[in-house]
Amino acid sequence: MSRSLQVLTTIGLATLLAACGGGGGPDLDVGGGGGGSTFKPTVYTSEGRALNSCSLDPVCSNNPLAPFFAGVSQAPAAGATLSGVVRLEVRGNDLYNVELLPADSYLPRYGIFNISGDRTLAWLDLDTTRLPNGAVNMRISAFNAPAGQPAAEIVAMPARSWNISNSGAPSSSFAASVTAAPADGASVSGTTRLEIRGSGIANAELLPASGYSPRLGVFNVSADRTMAWLDFDSRSVPDGATGVRIAAYNVQAGQPGATEIIAMPARTWNIGNGSAPAPSTFTATATMAPAHGAVVSGTTRLEVRGTNLRNVELLPASGYLPRYGVFSISADRTFAWLDFDSSALPNGTLNARISAFNAPAGEPASEIVAMPARQWELRH
């Protein structure tokens, strides 16, 4: 892979990242004269994330790569012991490719991050069971161009040593087959439950009959990796004949070394939901949340997309109290987000769901369970 131009470390970006918070008051020079960063009015991305406008300007931010910047926002501390699935996050701007790499080289790639549509957030659920037990030394690098193209590099997380410690060797058995899905030629409308069962399942996706884009749905996966399920909302695709298949993988999305099993070979479904939804239609789907069984620490971004979202809450698996978090909602009511601070809750198992409502809290409303109950392991 070609790497070129410049490399910045997060230490070199300290002043920049400090300037990325500020609000809409008068400009404030924090540099002590001439060369310092300046707080400028907050701007918002297409997905509602706040950026300080100073961070986008090379002179104001003292970052020659601006508007490209990156810094790790969630990762285990140096010396930590890791097991199971661990969430890593990077925040910045113009993120086109983010990779988990060895401390001082570019191969092997231990993981490739998912990147949000506005290119300001990248995340990776690192499956440590795919690594041998023992000490590892890794860094996170961000690039402002897709993999394989000339790019500037920012070391979002300088090298940290972690100790991989999983109780048993990962199972080499990988199998997957569909157990619940409409038959070939079936008429499909509304929400339909899809299920696959097997062993060693780490990721499963509903895909077009051929190709890998667009992804029509990403399955939830059980902690023991023997079952995956998806509540497919057929309103997300146009009416008419649609060819689909279900593919399962033995590693999580973005990680190298994946083996693919076509758990459901191509079928044609006749989607029929009538005319396009009216503006008042109420829909909601979780588009970003830790997988079932994931280890969660620090602050984790949760996101929901839909229509007519008036209130979205992180709640217990059953019941409505206590509320673990209330989402912010975009002005057009199609996008909701929550930076869930797990440190506010005790260590241990949390069973939670995400519910969306089409009326403000306290008013009569319809409820959609945007994320059915998942189990997370909270570790501080």
Tab-separated table of C-alpha atoms in Angstrom:
chain	number	residue	atom	x	y	z
A	1	MET	CA	0.000	0.000	0.000
A	2	SER	CA	1.312	3.391	-0.956
A	3	ARG	CA	1.844	5.819	1.901
A	4	SER	CA	3.063	9.311	1.131
A	5	LEU	CA	3.157	13.005	1.915
A	6	GLN	CA	3.004	13.620	5.670
A	7	VAL	CA	2.587	11.786	8.964
A	8	LEU	CA	1.195	13.528	12.052
A	9	THR	CA	0.874	12.029	15.513
A	10	THR	CA	-1.891	12.852	17.943
A	11	ILE	CA	0.693	14.627	20.074
A	12	GLY	CA	1.245	17.019	17.183
A	13	LEU	CA	-2.505	17.511	16.974
A	14	ALA	CA	-3.040	18.365	20.634
A	15	THR	CA	-3.662	22.037	20.009
A	16	LEU	CA	-5.970	21.273	17.107
A	17	LEU	CA	-8.135	18.808	19.014
A	18	ALA	CA	-8.388	21.214	21.921
A	19	ALA	CA	-9.836	23.720	19.483
A	20	CYS	CA	-12.444	21.349	18.120
A	21	GLY	CA	-14.890	21.829	20.942
A	22	GLY	CA	-15.753	25.492	21.226
A	23	GLY	CA	-19.020	27.225	20.608
A	24	GLY	CA	-20.514	30.250	19.014
A	25	GLY	CA	-19.228	33.134	21.114
A	26	PRO	CA	-16.633	35.703	20.030
A	27	ASP	CA	-13.359	34.436	18.598
A	28	LEU	CA	-10.840	33.545	21.281
A	29	ASP	CA	-7.133	33.243	20.539
A	30	VAL	CA	-5.778	30.438	22.724
A	31	GLY	CA	-2.311	30.386	21.251
A	32	GLY	CA	-0.722	33.178	23.256
A	33	GLY	CA	-0.089	35.334	20.205
A	34	GLY	CA	0.279	34.913	16.494
A	35	GLY	CA	0.694	31.168	16.077
A	36	GLY	CA	-1.986	29.736	18.333
A	37	SER	CA	-5.284	28.083	17.533
A	38	THR	CA	-8.453	30.154	17.670
A	39	PHE	CA	-11.901	29.077	18.764
A	40	LYS	CA	-14.360	29.724	15.938
A	41	PRO	CA	-18.115	29.145	15.597
A	42	THR	CA	-19.332	25.551	15.674
A	43	VAL	CA	-20.359	23.971	12.367
A	44	TYR	CA	-22.336	20.756	11.939
A	45	THR	CA	-21.818	17.867	9.544
A	46	SER	CA	-24.563	16.244	7.494
A	47	GLU	CA	-24.987	13.699	10.299
A	48	GLY	CA	-25.241	16.244	13.093
A	49	ARG	CA	-21.708	16.071	14.494
A	50	ALA	CA	-20.256	19.328	15.793
A	51	LEU	CA	-16.905	20.647	14.536
A	52	ASN	CA	-15.120	23.860	15.408
A	53	SER	CA	-14.617	25.735	12.147
A	54	CYS	CA	-11.033	26.529	13.203
A	55	SER	CA	-10.181	22.829	12.842
A	56	LEU	CA	-10.926	23.049	9.112
A	57	ASP	CA	-8.444	25.861	8.432
A	58	PRO	CA	-4.673	25.159	8.245
A	59	VAL	CA	-3.677	28.600	9.590
A	60	CYS	CA	-6.224	28.783	12.381
A	61	SER	CA	-5.645	25.216	13.586
A	62	ASN	CA	-1.851	25.040	13.073
A	63	ASN	CA	-2.543	21.763	11.247
A	64	PRO	CA	-0.999	21.786	7.744
A	65	LEU	CA	-3.255	18.881	6.746
A	66	ALA	CA	-6.538	20.685	7.589
A	67	PRO	CA	-9.349	20.075	6.976
A	68	PHE	CA	-7.998	16.542	7.554
A	69	PHE	CA	-7.476	15.696	11.221
A	70	ALA	CA	-7.918	12.594	13.377
A	71	GLY	CA	-7.562	11.451	16.971
A	72	VAL	CA	-8.518	8.303	18.843
A	73	SER	CA	-11.655	8.741	20.961
A	74	GLN	CA	-12.058	5.201	22.291
A	75	ALA	CA	-9.420	2.512	22.780
A	76	PRO	CA	-8.015	0.456	25.666
A	77	ALA	CA	-5.183	2.082	27.597
A	78	ALA	CA	-1.593	0.991	27.052
A	79	GLY	CA	-0.920	-2.193	29.001
A	80	ALA	CA	-4.582	-3.248	29.090
A	81	THR	CA	-5.605	-6.896	28.905
A	82	LEU	CA	-8.041	-7.550	26.056
A	83	SER	CA	-10.458	-10.411	25.451
A	84	GLY	CA	-13.491	-10.896	23.264
A	85	VAL	CA	-14.716	-7.977	21.142
A	86	VAL	CA	-13.288	-4.508	21.824
A	87	ARG	CA	-14.620	-1.264	20.314
A	88	LEU	CA	-12.098	1.208	18.836
A	89	GLU	CA	-13.145	4.680	17.637
A	90	VAL	CA	-11.493	7.587	15.829
A	91	ARG	CA	-12.981	11.057	15.357
A	92	GLY	CA	-11.826	13.712	12.926
A	93	ASN	CA	-12.623	14.973	9.427
A	94	ASP	CA	-12.022	13.772	5.867
A	95	LEU	CA	-11.487	10.213	7.111
A	96	TYR	CA	-11.306	8.015	4.011
A	97	ASN	CA	-9.438	5.032	5.436
A	98	VAL	CA	-8.553	4.083	9.017
A	99	GLU	CA	-6.550	0.972	9.874
A	100	LEU	CA	-5.322	-0.921	12.916
A	101	LEU	CA	-1.676	-1.694	12.159
A	102	PRO	CA	1.544	-2.973	13.724
A	103	ALA	CA	3.520	-0.364	15.663
A	104	ASP	CA	6.063	0.285	12.915
A	105	SER	CA	4.775	-1.168	9.622
A	106	TYR	CA	1.731	-1.447	7.381
A	107	LEU	CA	1.304	-5.218	7.276
A	108	PRO	CA	-0.468	-7.180	8.477
A	109	ARG	CA	-3.580	-5.038	8.774
A	110	TYR	CA	-5.326	-6.139	11.959
A	111	GLY	CA	-8.532	-4.328	11.077
A	112	ILE	CA	-10.120	-1.801	8.723
A	113	PHE	CA	-12.501	0.673	10.336
A	114	ASN	CA	-16.058	1.425	9.277
A	115	ILE	CA	-16.458	5.125	8.399
A	116	SER	CA	-19.571	7.298	8.785
A	117	GLY	CA	-21.088	8.990	5.763
A	118	ASP	CA	-19.825	12.430	6.820
A	119	ARG	CA	-16.287	11.000	7.262
A	120	THR	CA	-15.928	12.320	10.818
A	121	LEU	CA	-16.260	9.038	12.758
A	122	ALA	CA	-14.590	5.647	12.272
A	123	TRP	CA	-15.119	2.531	14.364
A	124	LEU	CA	-13.889	-1.038	14.557
A	125	ASP	CA	-15.109	-3.911	16.738
A	126	LEU	CA	-11.819	-5.773	17.125
A	127	ASP	CA	-12.356	-9.497	17.631
A	128	THR	CA	-9.372	-10.438	19.778
A	129	THR	CA	-10.201	-14.154	19.533
A	130	ARG	CA	-8.747	-13.991	16.004
A	131	LEU	CA	-5.344	-13.099	17.502
A	132	PRO	CA	-2.961	-15.337	19.451
A	133	ASN	CA	-2.771	-14.802	23.191
A	134	GLY	CA	0.143	-12.679	24.357
A	135	ALA	CA	1.577	-9.186	23.945
A	136	VAL	CA	0.784	-7.127	20.828
A	137	ASN	CA	1.973	-3.650	19.854
A	138	MET	CA	-0.405	-1.729	17.593
A	139	ARG	CA	-1.180	1.755	16.300
A	140	ILE	CA	-4.182	3.299	14.543
A	141	SER	CA	-3.486	5.303	11.382
A	142	ALA	CA	-5.946	7.489	9.464
A	143	PHE	CA	-5.618	8.484	5.808
A	144	ASN	CA	-7.334	11.145	3.715
A	145	ALA	CA	-7.640	8.943	0.617
A	146	PRO	CA	-8.907	5.394	0.003
A	147	ALA	CA	-6.552	2.459	0.508
A	148	GLY	CA	-4.016	2.105	-2.291
A	149	GLN	CA	-4.017	5.790	-3.233
A	150	PRO	CA	-1.406	8.418	-2.264
A	151	ALA	CA	-2.508	9.877	1.056
A	152	ALA	CA	-1.484	11.874	4.064
A	153	GLU	CA	-1.325	9.802	7.246
A	154	ILE	CA	-2.174	10.807	10.799
A	155	VAL	CA	-1.260	8.393	13.581
A	156	ALA	CA	-4.528	8.750	15.469
A	157	MET	CA	-3.294	6.406	18.211
A	158	PRO	CA	0.478	6.054	18.671
A	159	ALA	CA	1.635	2.506	19.348
A	160	ARG	CA	0.199	0.862	22.456
A	161	SER	CA	1.061	-2.521	23.923
A	162	TRP	CA	-1.906	-4.716	24.807
A	163	ASN	CA	-2.074	-8.222	26.236
A	164	ILE	CA	-4.447	-10.573	24.391
A	165	SER	CA	-5.935	-13.056	26.846
A	166	ASN	CA	-8.813	-15.252	25.658
A	167	SER	CA	-9.742	-18.277	27.744
A	168	GLY	CA	-9.690	-20.780	24.914
A	169	ALA	CA	-8.500	-21.090	21.371
A	170	PRO	CA	-11.057	-19.788	18.867
A	171	SER	CA	-13.186	-22.421	17.193
A	172	SER	CA	-12.128	-23.177	13.635
A	173	SER	CA	-15.611	-24.483	12.819
A	174	PHE	CA	-17.581	-22.149	10.554
A	175	ALA	CA	-21.012	-23.019	9.215
A	176	ALA	CA	-24.136	-21.055	8.342
A	177	SER	CA	-27.514	-21.782	6.761
A	178	VAL	CA	-30.783	-19.881	6.585
A	179	THR	CA	-33.539	-20.986	8.977
A	180	ALA	CA	-36.125	-18.224	8.468
A	181	ALA	CA	-36.661	-16.168	5.308
A	182	PRO	CA	-39.385	-15.694	2.656
A	183	ALA	CA	-39.321	-18.297	-0.118
A	184	ASP	CA	-38.148	-17.557	-3.642
A	185	GLY	CA	-40.904	-15.600	-5.398
A	186	ALA	CA	-42.639	-14.603	-2.148
A	187	SER	CA	-44.441	-11.287	-1.703
A	188	VAL	CA	-42.806	-9.254	1.073
A	189	SER	CA	-44.100	-6.146	2.831
A	190	GLY	CA	-43.455	-4.412	6.132
A	191	THR	CA	-40.926	-5.961	8.520
A	192	THR	CA	-39.823	-9.582	8.085
A	193	ARG	CA	-37.635	-11.622	10.458
A	194	LEU	CA	-34.624	-13.309	8.810
A	195	GLU	CA	-32.510	-15.862	10.706
A	196	ILE	CA	-29.457	-18.002	10.068
A	197	ARG	CA	-27.889	-20.618	12.327
A	198	GLY	CA	-24.514	-22.311	12.384
A	199	SER	CA	-21.199	-21.896	14.197
A	200	GLY	CA	-18.382	-19.367	14.189
A	201	ILE	CA	-20.616	-16.635	12.685
A	202	ALA	CA	-19.096	-13.188	13.225
A	203	ASN	CA	-20.954	-11.139	10.621
A	204	ALA	CA	-23.929	-11.688	8.326
A	205	GLU	CA	-25.389	-9.376	5.689
A	206	LEU	CA	-28.405	-9.156	3.420
A	207	LEU	CA	-26.993	-8.332	-0.007
A	208	PRO	CA	-28.147	-7.985	-3.621
A	209	ALA	CA	-28.315	-11.219	-5.615
A	210	SER	CA	-24.910	-10.333	-7.058
A	211	GLY	CA	-22.307	-7.925	-5.749
A	212	TYR	CA	-21.806	-6.462	-2.304
A	213	SER	CA	-23.370	-3.026	-2.606
A	214	PRO	CA	-25.682	-1.703	-1.363
A	215	ARG	CA	-25.941	-3.672	1.871
A	216	LEU	CA	-29.661	-4.134	2.509
A	217	GLY	CA	-29.181	-5.114	6.144
A	218	VAL	CA	-26.628	-6.202	8.753
A	219	PHE	CA	-27.614	-9.025	11.107
A	220	ASN	CA	-27.386	-9.108	14.876
A	221	VAL	CA	-25.149	-11.991	16.014
A	222	SER	CA	-25.560	-13.994	19.229
A	223	ALA	CA	-22.720	-14.011	21.750
A	224	ASP	CA	-21.977	-17.698	21.057
A	225	ARG	CA	-21.962	-17.027	17.282
A	226	THR	CA	-24.466	-19.751	16.519
A	227	MET	CA	-27.356	-17.542	15.402
A	228	ALA	CA	-27.833	-14.259	13.520
A	229	TRP	CA	-31.071	-12.387	12.921
A	230	LEU	CA	-32.347	-9.316	11.111
A	231	ASP	CA	-35.734	-7.610	11.177
A	232	PHE	CA	-35.710	-6.566	7.521
A	233	ASP	CA	-37.779	-3.446	6.832
A	234	SER	CA	-38.829	-3.918	3.206
A	235	ARG	CA	-39.854	-0.241	3.034
A	236	SER	CA	-36.146	0.541	2.718
A	237	VAL	CA	-36.148	-0.757	-0.892
A	238	PRO	CA	-38.407	0.185	-3.835
A	239	ASP	CA	-41.503	-1.828	-4.660
A	240	GLY	CA	-41.062	-4.529	-7.290
A	241	ALA	CA	-38.996	-7.661	-7.852
A	242	THR	CA	-35.751	-7.613	-5.822
A	243	GLY	CA	-32.997	-10.227	-5.941
A	244	VAL	CA	-31.305	-10.856	-2.588
A	245	ARG	CA	-28.945	-13.266	-0.867
A	246	ILE	CA	-27.600	-13.712	2.677
A	247	ALA	CA	-23.846	-13.976	3.192
A	248	ALA	CA	-22.156	-14.977	6.459
A	249	TYR	CA	-18.535	-14.389	7.467
A	250	ASN	CA	-16.204	-15.764	10.113
A	251	VAL	CA	-14.732	-12.339	10.977
A	252	GLN	CA	-16.375	-8.998	11.631
A	253	ALA	CA	-16.878	-6.423	8.876
A	254	GLY	CA	-13.644	-4.734	7.836
A	255	GLN	CA	-11.304	-7.363	9.280
A	256	PRO	CA	-8.930	-9.346	7.052
A	257	GLY	CA	-8.997	-13.090	6.448
A	258	ALA	CA	-12.751	-13.452	5.961
A	259	THR	CA	-14.328	-16.658	4.686
A	260	GLU	CA	-17.771	-16.229	3.100
A	261	ILE	CA	-20.660	-18.687	3.182
A	262	ILE	CA	-23.787	-17.982	1.143
A	263	ALA	CA	-26.260	-18.916	3.863
A	264	MET	CA	-29.178	-18.148	1.539
A	265	PRO	CA	-28.519	-18.383	-2.222
A	266	ALA	CA	-30.136	-15.715	-4.391
A	267	ARG	CA	-33.921	-15.441	-4.127
A	268	THR	CA	-36.335	-13.035	-5.767
A	269	TRP	CA	-38.792	-11.269	-3.469
A	270	ASN	CA	-41.676	-9.136	-4.695
A	271	ILE	CA	-41.605	-6.051	-2.503
A	272	GLY	CA	-45.036	-4.461	-2.175
A	273	ASN	CA	-45.556	-1.661	0.307
A	274	GLY	CA	-47.766	0.549	-1.878
A	275	SER	CA	-46.922	4.148	-2.686
A	276	ALA	CA	-43.930	5.975	-1.253
A	277	PRO	CA	-44.336	6.707	2.476
A	278	ALA	CA	-45.985	9.980	3.341
A	279	PRO	CA	-43.993	12.527	5.329
A	280	SER	CA	-45.896	11.528	8.448
A	281	THR	CA	-44.817	7.870	8.179
A	282	PHE	CA	-42.975	6.700	11.282
A	283	THR	CA	-39.937	4.424	10.782
A	284	ALA	CA	-36.805	3.781	12.831
A	285	THR	CA	-33.755	1.520	12.511
A	286	ALA	CA	-30.560	1.418	14.556
A	287	THR	CA	-27.618	2.073	12.207
A	288	MET	CA	-24.781	2.205	14.726
A	289	ALA	CA	-24.528	0.271	18.014
A	290	PRO	CA	-22.171	-2.318	19.547
A	291	ALA	CA	-22.897	-5.915	18.536
A	292	HIS	CA	-24.637	-8.340	20.877
A	293	GLY	CA	-22.044	-9.563	23.394
A	294	ALA	CA	-19.618	-6.687	22.713
A	295	VAL	CA	-17.355	-5.238	25.380
A	296	VAL	CA	-18.291	-1.555	25.872
A	297	SER	CA	-16.143	1.009	27.655
A	298	GLY	CA	-15.911	4.789	27.699
A	299	THR	CA	-18.171	6.735	25.342
A	300	THR	CA	-19.847	4.911	22.452
A	301	ARG	CA	-21.824	6.512	19.610
A	302	LEU	CA	-25.326	5.100	19.003
A	303	GLU	CA	-27.327	6.175	15.950
A	304	VAL	CA	-30.862	5.679	14.632
A	305	ARG	CA	-32.272	6.661	11.234
A	306	GLY	CA	-35.883	6.840	10.130
A	307	THR	CA	-38.759	9.276	9.644
A	308	ASN	CA	-40.811	11.349	12.084
A	309	LEU	CA	-38.496	10.607	15.015
A	310	ARG	CA	-39.709	12.676	17.971
A	311	ASN	CA	-38.083	10.834	20.894
A	312	VAL	CA	-35.467	8.059	20.986
A	313	GLU	CA	-34.275	6.410	24.198
A	314	LEU	CA	-31.798	3.774	25.373
A	315	LEU	CA	-33.833	1.597	27.726
A	316	PRO	CA	-33.687	-1.690	29.646
A	317	ALA	CA	-34.468	-4.829	27.625
A	318	SER	CA	-37.986	-4.713	29.081
A	319	GLY	CA	-39.678	-1.769	30.732
A	320	TYR	CA	-39.079	1.962	30.459
A	321	LEU	CA	-37.064	2.789	33.567
A	322	PRO	CA	-34.336	3.641	34.133
A	323	ARG	CA	-33.589	5.541	30.921
A	324	TYR	CA	-29.918	4.976	30.133
A	325	GLY	CA	-29.879	7.820	27.610
A	326	VAL	CA	-32.018	10.175	25.513
A	327	PHE	CA	-30.942	10.760	21.901
A	328	SER	CA	-30.467	14.102	20.175
A	329	ILE	CA	-32.652	14.396	17.056
A	330	SER	CA	-31.952	16.243	13.806
A	331	ALA	CA	-34.247	19.086	12.716
A	332	ASP	CA	-35.770	16.982	9.904
A	333	ARG	CA	-36.471	14.139	12.381
A	334	THR	CA	-34.694	11.526	10.269
A	335	PHE	CA	-31.559	11.029	12.381
A	336	ALA	CA	-30.935	10.544	16.113
A	337	TRP	CA	-27.675	10.075	17.991
A	338	LEU	CA	-26.436	9.458	21.529
A	339	ASP	CA	-22.889	9.402	22.897
A	340	PHE	CA	-23.522	6.735	25.529
A	341	ASP	CA	-21.204	7.133	28.530
A	342	SER	CA	-20.880	3.616	29.925
A	343	SER	CA	-18.803	4.881	32.885
A	344	ALA	CA	-22.035	6.184	34.435
A	345	LEU	CA	-23.127	2.560	34.993
A	346	PRO	CA	-21.453	-0.201	37.043
A	347	ASN	CA	-19.244	-2.826	35.417
A	348	GLY	CA	-21.040	-5.961	34.338
A	349	THR	CA	-23.717	-7.114	31.940
A	350	LEU	CA	-26.176	-4.561	30.546
A	351	ASN	CA	-29.280	-5.695	28.673
A	352	ALA	CA	-30.613	-2.769	26.673
A	353	ARG	CA	-32.790	-1.848	23.701
A	354	ILE	CA	-33.278	1.326	21.686
A	355	SER	CA	-36.873	2.504	21.308
A	356	ALA	CA	-38.121	5.323	19.066
A	357	PHE	CA	-41.383	7.228	19.495
A	358	ASN	CA	-43.384	9.504	17.192
A	359	ALA	CA	-44.292	11.969	19.933
A	360	PRO	CA	-42.279	13.817	22.594
A	361	ALA	CA	-41.639	12.108	25.946
A	362	GLY	CA	-44.715	12.079	28.156
A	363	GLU	CA	-47.209	12.245	25.257
A	364	PRO	CA	-49.176	9.345	23.753
A	365	ALA	CA	-46.981	7.783	21.048
A	366	SER	CA	-46.330	4.763	18.883
A	367	GLU	CA	-43.131	2.858	19.673
A	368	ILE	CA	-40.669	1.160	17.332
A	369	VAL	CA	-37.937	-0.990	18.858
A	370	ALA	CA	-35.142	0.289	16.604
A	371	MET	CA	-32.628	-2.071	18.238
A	372	PRO	CA	-34.017	-5.246	19.831
A	373	ALA	CA	-32.476	-6.159	23.179
A	374	ARG	CA	-28.709	-6.709	23.120
A	375	GLN	CA	-26.340	-7.739	25.887
A	376	TRP	CA	-23.220	-5.625	26.413
A	377	GLU	CA	-20.368	-6.172	28.869
A	378	LEU	CA	-19.501	-2.839	30.524
A	379	ARG	CA	-15.835	-2.481	31.520
A	380	HIS	CA	-14.261	0.718	32.812
